[in-house]
Amino acid sequence: QFMKIRALTLFPKMFDCLNESIVGRAVKSGLIDIRAVDIREYTADKKHFKCDDTPYGGGAGMVMSVQPIYDCVQAVDPDHEYLRVYMSPKGETLTDKTARELSAHDNLLLLCGHYEGIDERAIELCVDREISIGDYVLSGGELAAMVVIDSVARFVDGVLGSRVSHEDESFADGMLEYPQYTRPPEFMGLRVPDVLLGGNHAEIEKYRRECSERITAERRADLIKAKTAASADVKTGGRYMGEITWFPGHMARSPREIE
Ligand code: ADE
């Protein structure tokens, strides 16, 4: 799989940080091609390069004009080969499921708004899907687009290495992930749970599943509810806490409390 991502923005330099870490490595090894396209280059106003204007009907702030956006989208994607996504707090909320879905597209266009938003006709003419990264308002869609890019890139084949599976990570099974440890076995008096040092894979799996259930029940009752509702298995539904027979005491407390 080879994925092309185009971010349409008035602030292309913001996307430079994608050259770091896992996404940066994926770009360097040719698995993903990410480009930030400057909407300003497509404005018809070749004198002042204006891309925004005051809102019809009044109100605070500026609205991004439809013409530069439309022409930019047409230049980048003349044959509508890209899934065209507009980053907006009014969109559907990004989830693990959304990220997996988007990663199945070979061509992804992410339109970033700024100021008070973009002219509604740009959404009508140029957008397939509106996505929000959460219930808060950012000053622009760029950070949201980068969140989408990072979360989607992880599902592109080869990005995390050939042997990595997504089965264990948080949200994979509608659950939060179990805690991880690495060497040393003891630090500041805090020991790695014995079961993880023992090499009994059945026991380790059981321990991790119980940790997942516990932390999900404690922090995200909504996930348990959704899972219970989705599951035909009435036997385990809504009884996660009750099923836990043994659990390391340290997980319930922060290291500070133990100290
Ligand atoms: N633009 C401004 N706020 C946003 C949000 N929460 N998600 C996506 N794009 C945005």
PDB file of C-alpha atoms and ligand atoms in Angstrom:
ATOM      1  CA  GLN A   1       0.000   0.000   0.000  1.00  0.00           C
ATOM      2  CA  PHE A   2       1.190   3.503  -0.876  1.00  0.00           C
ATOM      3  CA  MET A   3      -0.728   6.451   0.499  1.00  0.00           C
ATOM      4  CA  LYS A   4      -0.852   9.994  -0.809  1.00  0.00           C
ATOM      5  CA  ILE A   5      -1.934  12.729   1.597  1.00  0.00           C
ATOM      6  CA  ARG A   6      -2.443  16.362   0.636  1.00  0.00           C
ATOM      7  CA  ALA A   7      -3.125  18.968   3.303  1.00  0.00           C
ATOM      8  CA  LEU A   8      -4.623  22.185   1.907  1.00  0.00           C
ATOM      9  CA  THR A   9      -3.804  25.053   4.214  1.00  0.00           C
ATOM     10  CA  LEU A  10      -2.860  28.717   4.562  1.00  0.00           C
ATOM     11  CA  PHE A  11      -0.035  27.627   6.897  1.00  0.00           C
ATOM     12  CA  PRO A  12       1.935  24.891   5.098  1.00  0.00           C
ATOM     13  CA  LYS A  13       4.992  25.220   7.357  1.00  0.00           C
ATOM     14  CA  MET A  14       2.965  23.888  10.289  1.00  0.00           C
ATOM     15  CA  PHE A  15       3.183  20.447   8.662  1.00  0.00           C
ATOM     16  CA  ASP A  16       7.000  20.343   8.894  1.00  0.00           C
ATOM     17  CA  CYS A  17       6.747  18.491  12.203  1.00  0.00           C
ATOM     18  CA  LEU A  18       5.507  15.420  10.321  1.00  0.00           C
ATOM     19  CA  ASN A  19       9.126  14.805   9.310  1.00  0.00           C
ATOM     20  CA  GLU A  20       9.767  13.443  12.809  1.00  0.00           C
ATOM     21  CA  SER A  21       9.196  10.088  14.479  1.00  0.00           C
ATOM     22  CA  ILE A  22       7.093   7.290  12.991  1.00  0.00           C
ATOM     23  CA  VAL A  23       5.285   9.369  10.379  1.00  0.00           C
ATOM     24  CA  GLY A  24       8.606  10.933   9.350  1.00  0.00           C
ATOM     25  CA  ARG A  25      10.131   7.480   8.942  1.00  0.00           C
ATOM     26  CA  ALA A  26       7.134   6.332   6.869  1.00  0.00           C
ATOM     27  CA  VAL A  27       7.591   9.337   4.580  1.00  0.00           C
ATOM     28  CA  LYS A  28      11.347   8.741   4.230  1.00  0.00           C
ATOM     29  CA  SER A  29      10.866   5.068   3.433  1.00  0.00           C
ATOM     30  CA  GLY A  30       8.312   5.936   0.757  1.00  0.00           C
ATOM     31  CA  LEU A  31       5.209   4.395   2.338  1.00  0.00           C
ATOM     32  CA  ILE A  32       3.368   7.702   2.560  1.00  0.00           C
ATOM     33  CA  ASP A  33       3.728  10.859   0.510  1.00  0.00           C
ATOM     34  CA  ILE A  34       2.579  13.901   2.483  1.00  0.00           C
ATOM     35  CA  ARG A  35       2.462  17.373   0.991  1.00  0.00           C
ATOM     36  CA  ALA A  36       1.141  20.611   2.388  1.00  0.00           C
ATOM     37  CA  VAL A  37      -0.368  22.737  -0.366  1.00  0.00           C
ATOM     38  CA  ASP A  38      -0.577  26.500   0.147  1.00  0.00           C
ATOM     39  CA  ILE A  39      -4.135  27.651  -0.624  1.00  0.00           C
ATOM     40  CA  ARG A  40      -2.845  31.227  -0.964  1.00  0.00           C
ATOM     41  CA  GLU A  41      -1.092  30.334  -4.226  1.00  0.00           C
ATOM     42  CA  TYR A  42      -4.508  29.737  -5.795  1.00  0.00           C
ATOM     43  CA  THR A  43      -6.221  33.008  -4.962  1.00  0.00           C
ATOM     44  CA  ALA A  44      -7.353  35.087  -7.932  1.00  0.00           C
ATOM     45  CA  ASP A  45      -6.143  38.155  -6.046  1.00  0.00           C
ATOM     46  CA  LYS A  46      -2.611  38.290  -7.405  1.00  0.00           C
ATOM     47  CA  LYS A  47      -2.053  41.698  -5.829  1.00  0.00           C
ATOM     48  CA  HIS A  48      -2.698  41.137  -2.118  1.00  0.00           C
ATOM     49  CA  PHE A  49      -3.175  37.330  -2.178  1.00  0.00           C
ATOM     50  CA  LYS A  50      -6.290  37.756  -0.081  1.00  0.00           C
ATOM     51  CA  CYS A  51      -8.030  34.489   0.879  1.00  0.00           C
ATOM     52  CA  ASP A  52     -10.629  35.644   3.399  1.00  0.00           C
ATOM     53  CA  ASP A  53     -13.346  38.255   3.847  1.00  0.00           C
ATOM     54  CA  THR A  54     -15.911  39.500   6.344  1.00  0.00           C
ATOM     55  CA  PRO A  55     -18.975  37.289   6.894  1.00  0.00           C
ATOM     56  CA  TYR A  56     -22.227  38.115   5.095  1.00  0.00           C
ATOM     57  CA  GLY A  57     -24.876  38.960   7.689  1.00  0.00           C
ATOM     58  CA  GLY A  58     -22.275  40.318  10.057  1.00  0.00           C
ATOM     59  CA  GLY A  59     -20.467  38.760  12.973  1.00  0.00           C
ATOM     60  CA  ALA A  60     -16.976  38.545  14.314  1.00  0.00           C
ATOM     61  CA  GLY A  61     -13.867  37.496  12.459  1.00  0.00           C
ATOM     62  CA  MET A  62     -13.144  36.489   8.897  1.00  0.00           C
ATOM     63  CA  VAL A  63     -14.335  33.675   6.666  1.00  0.00           C
ATOM     64  CA  MET A  64     -12.122  31.885   4.135  1.00  0.00           C
ATOM     65  CA  SER A  65     -13.319  32.599   0.587  1.00  0.00           C
ATOM     66  CA  VAL A  66     -14.607  29.848  -1.675  1.00  0.00           C
ATOM     67  CA  GLN A  67     -12.569  30.677  -4.810  1.00  0.00           C
ATOM     68  CA  PRO A  68      -9.032  29.967  -3.542  1.00  0.00           C
ATOM     69  CA  ILE A  69     -10.206  26.751  -1.874  1.00  0.00           C
ATOM     70  CA  TYR A  70     -12.127  25.572  -4.938  1.00  0.00           C
ATOM     71  CA  ASP A  71      -9.245  26.260  -7.314  1.00  0.00           C
ATOM     72  CA  CYS A  72      -6.728  24.656  -4.959  1.00  0.00           C
ATOM     73  CA  VAL A  73      -8.835  21.476  -4.666  1.00  0.00           C
ATOM     74  CA  GLN A  74      -9.293  21.387  -8.466  1.00  0.00           C
ATOM     75  CA  ALA A  75      -5.525  21.742  -8.981  1.00  0.00           C
ATOM     76  CA  VAL A  76      -4.620  19.022  -6.475  1.00  0.00           C
ATOM     77  CA  ASP A  77      -7.448  16.619  -7.314  1.00  0.00           C
ATOM     78  CA  PRO A  78      -8.953  17.357 -10.764  1.00  0.00           C
ATOM     79  CA  ASP A  79     -10.445  13.873 -11.164  1.00  0.00           C
ATOM     80  CA  HIS A  80     -11.748  13.456  -7.612  1.00  0.00           C
ATOM     81  CA  GLU A  81      -9.402  10.569  -6.836  1.00  0.00           C
ATOM     82  CA  TYR A  82      -8.940  11.738  -3.265  1.00  0.00           C
ATOM     83  CA  LEU A  83     -11.261  11.321  -0.331  1.00  0.00           C
ATOM     84  CA  ARG A  84     -11.803  14.983   0.482  1.00  0.00           C
ATOM     85  CA  VAL A  85     -12.010  15.645   4.202  1.00  0.00           C
ATOM     86  CA  TYR A  86     -12.717  18.996   5.830  1.00  0.00           C
ATOM     87  CA  MET A  87     -11.387  19.402   9.365  1.00  0.00           C
ATOM     88  CA  SER A  88     -14.148  21.017  11.409  1.00  0.00           C
ATOM     89  CA  PRO A  89     -15.524  20.969  14.959  1.00  0.00           C
ATOM     90  CA  LYS A  90     -18.925  20.324  13.318  1.00  0.00           C
ATOM     91  CA  GLY A  91     -17.747  17.039  11.778  1.00  0.00           C
ATOM     92  CA  GLU A  92     -18.111  13.452  12.968  1.00  0.00           C
ATOM     93  CA  THR A  93     -15.728  12.712  15.822  1.00  0.00           C
ATOM     94  CA  LEU A  94     -12.498  10.914  14.893  1.00  0.00           C
ATOM     95  CA  THR A  95     -12.276   7.438  16.426  1.00  0.00           C
ATOM     96  CA  ASP A  96     -10.104   4.350  16.049  1.00  0.00           C
ATOM     97  CA  LYS A  97     -12.704   3.089  13.563  1.00  0.00           C
ATOM     98  CA  THR A  98     -12.540   6.308  11.507  1.00  0.00           C
ATOM     99  CA  ALA A  99      -8.748   6.144  11.380  1.00  0.00           C
ATOM    100  CA  ARG A 100      -8.877   2.545  10.134  1.00  0.00           C
ATOM    101  CA  GLU A 101     -11.459   3.499   7.488  1.00  0.00           C
ATOM    102  CA  LEU A 102      -9.444   6.464   6.235  1.00  0.00           C
ATOM    103  CA  SER A 103      -6.287   4.334   6.040  1.00  0.00           C
ATOM    104  CA  ALA A 104      -8.050   2.166   3.431  1.00  0.00           C
ATOM    105  CA  HIS A 105      -8.046   5.148   1.040  1.00  0.00           C
ATOM    106  CA  ASP A 106      -4.957   5.544  -1.140  1.00  0.00           C
ATOM    107  CA  ASN A 107      -5.525   9.270  -1.594  1.00  0.00           C
ATOM    108  CA  LEU A 108      -6.511  11.568   1.234  1.00  0.00           C
ATOM    109  CA  LEU A 109      -7.086  15.310   0.928  1.00  0.00           C
ATOM    110  CA  LEU A 110      -7.365  17.229   4.199  1.00  0.00           C
ATOM    111  CA  LEU A 111      -8.791  20.722   3.922  1.00  0.00           C
ATOM    112  CA  CYS A 112      -7.850  23.000   6.810  1.00  0.00           C
ATOM    113  CA  GLY A 113      -9.956  26.014   7.654  1.00  0.00           C
ATOM    114  CA  HIS A 114      -8.888  29.014   9.660  1.00  0.00           C
ATOM    115  CA  TYR A 115     -10.480  32.074  11.243  1.00  0.00           C
ATOM    116  CA  GLU A 116     -14.245  31.640  11.725  1.00  0.00           C
ATOM    117  CA  GLY A 117     -14.370  28.858   9.154  1.00  0.00           C
ATOM    118  CA  ILE A 118     -14.787  28.593   5.409  1.00  0.00           C
ATOM    119  CA  ASP A 119     -17.555  29.671   3.030  1.00  0.00           C
ATOM    120  CA  GLU A 120     -20.240  26.959   3.183  1.00  0.00           C
ATOM    121  CA  ARG A 121     -20.147  26.616  -0.625  1.00  0.00           C
ATOM    122  CA  ALA A 122     -16.572  25.318  -0.394  1.00  0.00           C
ATOM    123  CA  ILE A 123     -17.912  22.478   1.762  1.00  0.00           C
ATOM    124  CA  GLU A 124     -20.772  21.826  -0.666  1.00  0.00           C
ATOM    125  CA  LEU A 125     -18.477  21.822  -3.701  1.00  0.00           C
ATOM    126  CA  CYS A 126     -15.273  20.270  -2.372  1.00  0.00           C
ATOM    127  CA  VAL A 127     -15.896  18.049   0.648  1.00  0.00           C
ATOM    128  CA  ASP A 128     -16.837  14.349   1.008  1.00  0.00           C
ATOM    129  CA  ARG A 129     -16.540  14.042   4.753  1.00  0.00           C
ATOM    130  CA  GLU A 130     -16.231  16.419   7.726  1.00  0.00           C
ATOM    131  CA  ILE A 131     -14.171  15.269  10.677  1.00  0.00           C
ATOM    132  CA  SER A 132     -13.672  16.750  14.146  1.00  0.00           C
ATOM    133  CA  ILE A 133     -10.958  15.577  16.517  1.00  0.00           C
ATOM    134  CA  GLY A 134     -13.013  16.392  19.601  1.00  0.00           C
ATOM    135  CA  ASP A 135     -15.445  18.742  21.265  1.00  0.00           C
ATOM    136  CA  TYR A 136     -13.275  21.832  21.474  1.00  0.00           C
ATOM    137  CA  VAL A 137     -12.454  24.571  18.999  1.00  0.00           C
ATOM    138  CA  LEU A 138      -8.965  24.938  17.569  1.00  0.00           C
ATOM    139  CA  SER A 139      -7.818  28.140  15.877  1.00  0.00           C
ATOM    140  CA  GLY A 140      -7.358  26.194  12.662  1.00  0.00           C
ATOM    141  CA  GLY A 141      -7.750  22.758  11.126  1.00  0.00           C
ATOM    142  CA  GLU A 142      -3.993  22.153  10.782  1.00  0.00           C
ATOM    143  CA  LEU A 143      -3.378  20.488  14.142  1.00  0.00           C
ATOM    144  CA  ALA A 144      -6.525  18.417  13.635  1.00  0.00           C
ATOM    145  CA  ALA A 145      -5.287  17.342  10.176  1.00  0.00           C
ATOM    146  CA  MET A 146      -1.965  16.298  11.701  1.00  0.00           C
ATOM    147  CA  VAL A 147      -3.800  14.264  14.319  1.00  0.00           C
ATOM    148  CA  VAL A 148      -5.695  12.537  11.503  1.00  0.00           C
ATOM    149  CA  ILE A 149      -2.485  11.947   9.539  1.00  0.00           C
ATOM    150  CA  ASP A 150      -0.689  10.416  12.535  1.00  0.00           C
ATOM    151  CA  SER A 151      -3.590   8.181  13.562  1.00  0.00           C
ATOM    152  CA  VAL A 152      -4.209   7.052   9.968  1.00  0.00           C
ATOM    153  CA  ALA A 153      -0.531   6.469   9.119  1.00  0.00           C
ATOM    154  CA  ARG A 154      -0.262   3.885  11.900  1.00  0.00           C
ATOM    155  CA  PHE A 155      -2.712   1.684   9.967  1.00  0.00           C
ATOM    156  CA  VAL A 156      -0.872   1.941   6.650  1.00  0.00           C
ATOM    157  CA  ASP A 157       0.856  -1.378   5.929  1.00  0.00           C
ATOM    158  CA  GLY A 158       4.516  -1.328   6.867  1.00  0.00           C
ATOM    159  CA  VAL A 159       4.487   1.932   8.828  1.00  0.00           C
ATOM    160  CA  LEU A 160       4.836   0.243  12.213  1.00  0.00           C
ATOM    161  CA  GLY A 161       7.041  -2.541  10.858  1.00  0.00           C
ATOM    162  CA  SER A 162       6.005  -5.805   9.307  1.00  0.00           C
ATOM    163  CA  ARG A 163       5.340  -7.874  12.465  1.00  0.00           C
ATOM    164  CA  VAL A 164       3.268  -5.360  14.401  1.00  0.00           C
ATOM    165  CA  SER A 165      -0.418  -6.000  14.957  1.00  0.00           C
ATOM    166  CA  HIS A 166      -3.004  -3.538  16.177  1.00  0.00           C
ATOM    167  CA  GLU A 167      -4.877  -6.167  18.187  1.00  0.00           C
ATOM    168  CA  ASP A 168      -3.514  -5.236  21.597  1.00  0.00           C
ATOM    169  CA  GLU A 169      -3.496  -1.449  21.498  1.00  0.00           C
ATOM    170  CA  SER A 170      -6.072   0.803  23.125  1.00  0.00           C
ATOM    171  CA  PHE A 171      -9.513   0.856  21.420  1.00  0.00           C
ATOM    172  CA  ALA A 172      -8.680  -2.163  19.252  1.00  0.00           C
ATOM    173  CA  ASP A 173     -11.324  -4.287  20.930  1.00  0.00           C
ATOM    174  CA  GLY A 174     -13.232  -1.320  22.321  1.00  0.00           C
ATOM    175  CA  MET A 175     -10.990  -1.516  25.400  1.00  0.00           C
ATOM    176  CA  LEU A 176      -8.055   0.440  26.818  1.00  0.00           C
ATOM    177  CA  GLU A 177      -4.665  -1.213  26.694  1.00  0.00           C
ATOM    178  CA  TYR A 178      -2.986  -2.988  29.637  1.00  0.00           C
ATOM    179  CA  PRO A 179       0.080  -1.333  31.239  1.00  0.00           C
ATOM    180  CA  GLN A 180       3.528  -1.913  29.734  1.00  0.00           C
ATOM    181  CA  TYR A 181       6.902  -2.378  31.457  1.00  0.00           C
ATOM    182  CA  THR A 182      10.489  -2.767  30.373  1.00  0.00           C
ATOM    183  CA  ARG A 183      13.803  -3.186  32.228  1.00  0.00           C
ATOM    184  CA  PRO A 184      14.752  -2.731  35.021  1.00  0.00           C
ATOM    185  CA  PRO A 185      12.557  -5.136  37.029  1.00  0.00           C
ATOM    186  CA  GLU A 186      12.567  -2.696  39.951  1.00  0.00           C
ATOM    187  CA  PHE A 187      12.772   1.119  40.048  1.00  0.00           C
ATOM    188  CA  MET A 188      12.302   3.381  43.084  1.00  0.00           C
ATOM    189  CA  GLY A 189      10.886   0.392  44.909  1.00  0.00           C
ATOM    190  CA  LEU A 190       8.285  -0.274  42.214  1.00  0.00           C
ATOM    191  CA  ARG A 191       8.467  -3.824  40.902  1.00  0.00           C
ATOM    192  CA  VAL A 192       7.304  -5.099  37.546  1.00  0.00           C
ATOM    193  CA  PRO A 193       4.420  -7.551  38.201  1.00  0.00           C
ATOM    194  CA  ASP A 194       5.882 -11.035  38.742  1.00  0.00           C
ATOM    195  CA  VAL A 195       3.583 -12.622  36.164  1.00  0.00           C
ATOM    196  CA  LEU A 196       5.281 -10.612  33.376  1.00  0.00           C
ATOM    197  CA  LEU A 197       8.733 -11.868  34.406  1.00  0.00           C
ATOM    198  CA  GLY A 198       7.569 -15.488  34.600  1.00  0.00           C
ATOM    199  CA  GLY A 199       7.157 -16.414  30.956  1.00  0.00           C
ATOM    200  CA  ASN A 200       3.832 -18.213  31.400  1.00  0.00           C
ATOM    201  CA  HIS A 201       2.065 -16.884  28.320  1.00  0.00           C
ATOM    202  CA  ALA A 202      -1.410 -18.039  29.301  1.00  0.00           C
ATOM    203  CA  GLU A 203      -1.053 -16.337  32.693  1.00  0.00           C
ATOM    204  CA  ILE A 204       0.337 -13.181  31.068  1.00  0.00           C
ATOM    205  CA  GLU A 205      -2.556 -13.032  28.642  1.00  0.00           C
ATOM    206  CA  LYS A 206      -5.044 -13.497  31.473  1.00  0.00           C
ATOM    207  CA  TYR A 207      -3.355 -10.796  33.557  1.00  0.00           C
ATOM    208  CA  ARG A 208      -3.336  -8.345  30.661  1.00  0.00           C
ATOM    209  CA  ARG A 209      -6.967  -8.978  29.793  1.00  0.00           C
ATOM    210  CA  GLU A 210      -7.929  -8.340  33.394  1.00  0.00           C
ATOM    211  CA  CYS A 211      -5.875  -5.137  33.473  1.00  0.00           C
ATOM    212  CA  SER A 212      -7.632  -3.985  30.293  1.00  0.00           C
ATOM    213  CA  GLU A 213     -11.034  -4.714  31.756  1.00  0.00           C
ATOM    214  CA  ARG A 214     -10.214  -2.979  35.016  1.00  0.00           C
ATOM    215  CA  ILE A 215      -8.764   0.211  33.540  1.00  0.00           C
ATOM    216  CA  THR A 216     -11.543   0.446  30.952  1.00  0.00           C
ATOM    217  CA  ALA A 217     -14.226  -0.005  33.610  1.00  0.00           C
ATOM    218  CA  GLU A 218     -12.567   2.605  35.839  1.00  0.00           C
ATOM    219  CA  ARG A 219     -11.905   5.248  33.229  1.00  0.00           C
ATOM    220  CA  ARG A 220     -14.253   4.637  30.336  1.00  0.00           C
ATOM    221  CA  ALA A 221     -17.562   3.202  31.443  1.00  0.00           C
ATOM    222  CA  ASP A 222     -18.891   4.446  28.087  1.00  0.00           C
ATOM    223  CA  LEU A 223     -16.669   1.969  26.220  1.00  0.00           C
ATOM    224  CA  ILE A 224     -17.868  -0.923  28.384  1.00  0.00           C
ATOM    225  CA  LYS A 225     -21.463   0.148  27.779  1.00  0.00           C
ATOM    226  CA  ALA A 226     -20.938   0.324  24.009  1.00  0.00           C
ATOM    227  CA  LYS A 227     -19.230  -3.055  24.023  1.00  0.00           C
ATOM    228  CA  THR A 228     -21.938  -4.623  26.178  1.00  0.00           C
ATOM    229  CA  ALA A 229     -24.635  -3.225  23.902  1.00  0.00           C
ATOM    230  CA  ALA A 230     -22.818  -4.453  20.802  1.00  0.00           C
ATOM    231  CA  SER A 231     -22.143  -7.893  22.195  1.00  0.00           C
ATOM    232  CA  ALA A 232     -24.566 -10.779  21.882  1.00  0.00           C
ATOM    233  CA  ASP A 233     -22.644 -12.485  24.661  1.00  0.00           C
ATOM    234  CA  VAL A 234     -24.936 -11.758  27.609  1.00  0.00           C
ATOM    235  CA  LYS A 235     -22.776 -14.005  29.789  1.00  0.00           C
ATOM    236  CA  THR A 236     -19.997 -11.422  30.200  1.00  0.00           C
ATOM    237  CA  GLY A 237     -22.023  -8.280  29.536  1.00  0.00           C
ATOM    238  CA  GLY A 238     -21.644  -5.586  32.167  1.00  0.00           C
ATOM    239  CA  ARG A 239     -19.866  -7.862  34.613  1.00  0.00           C
ATOM    240  CA  TYR A 240     -16.256  -6.999  33.973  1.00  0.00           C
ATOM    241  CA  MET A 241     -15.461  -5.839  37.507  1.00  0.00           C
ATOM    242  CA  GLY A 242     -17.047  -8.908  39.055  1.00  0.00           C
ATOM    243  CA  GLU A 243     -15.080 -11.314  36.916  1.00  0.00           C
ATOM    244  CA  ILE A 244     -11.697 -10.077  38.039  1.00  0.00           C
ATOM    245  CA  THR A 245     -10.391 -12.625  40.484  1.00  0.00           C
ATOM    246  CA  TRP A 246      -6.936 -11.218  41.139  1.00  0.00           C
ATOM    247  CA  PHE A 247      -5.381  -7.929  40.322  1.00  0.00           C
ATOM    248  CA  PRO A 248      -2.137  -6.199  41.261  1.00  0.00           C
ATOM    249  CA  GLY A 249      -2.796  -3.607  43.942  1.00  0.00           C
ATOM    250  CA  HIS A 250      -0.380  -1.115  42.433  1.00  0.00           C
ATOM    251  CA  MET A 251      -2.574  -0.473  39.413  1.00  0.00           C
ATOM    252  CA  ALA A 252      -5.247   1.108  41.566  1.00  0.00           C
ATOM    253  CA  ARG A 253      -2.809   3.593  43.038  1.00  0.00           C
ATOM    254  CA  SER A 254      -0.367   6.060  41.545  1.00  0.00           C
ATOM    255  CA  PRO A 255       3.349   5.609  42.335  1.00  0.00           C
ATOM    256  CA  ARG A 256       3.147   8.722  44.548  1.00  0.00           C
ATOM    257  CA  GLU A 257       0.528   7.176  46.763  1.00  0.00           C
ATOM    258  CA  ILE A 258       2.679   4.086  47.261  1.00  0.00           C
ATOM    259  CA  GLU A 259       5.660   6.243  48.209  1.00  0.00           C
TER     260      GLU A 259
HETATM  261  N1  ADE B   1     -10.958  23.041  13.482  1.00  0.00           N
HETATM  262  C1  ADE B   1     -11.207  23.765  14.583  1.00  0.00           C
HETATM  263  N2  ADE B   1     -11.524  22.979  15.610  1.00  0.00           N
HETATM  264  C2  ADE B   1     -11.480  21.696  15.158  1.00  0.00           C
HETATM  265  C3  ADE B   1     -11.718  20.425  15.747  1.00  0.00           C
HETATM  266  N3  ADE B   1     -12.053  20.275  17.026  1.00  0.00           N
HETATM  267  N4  ADE B   1     -11.577  19.327  14.975  1.00  0.00           N
HETATM  268  C4  ADE B   1     -11.249  19.455  13.691  1.00  0.00           C
HETATM  269  N5  ADE B   1     -11.005  20.619  13.076  1.00  0.00           N
HETATM  270  C5  ADE B   1     -11.122  21.733  13.799  1.00  0.00           C
END
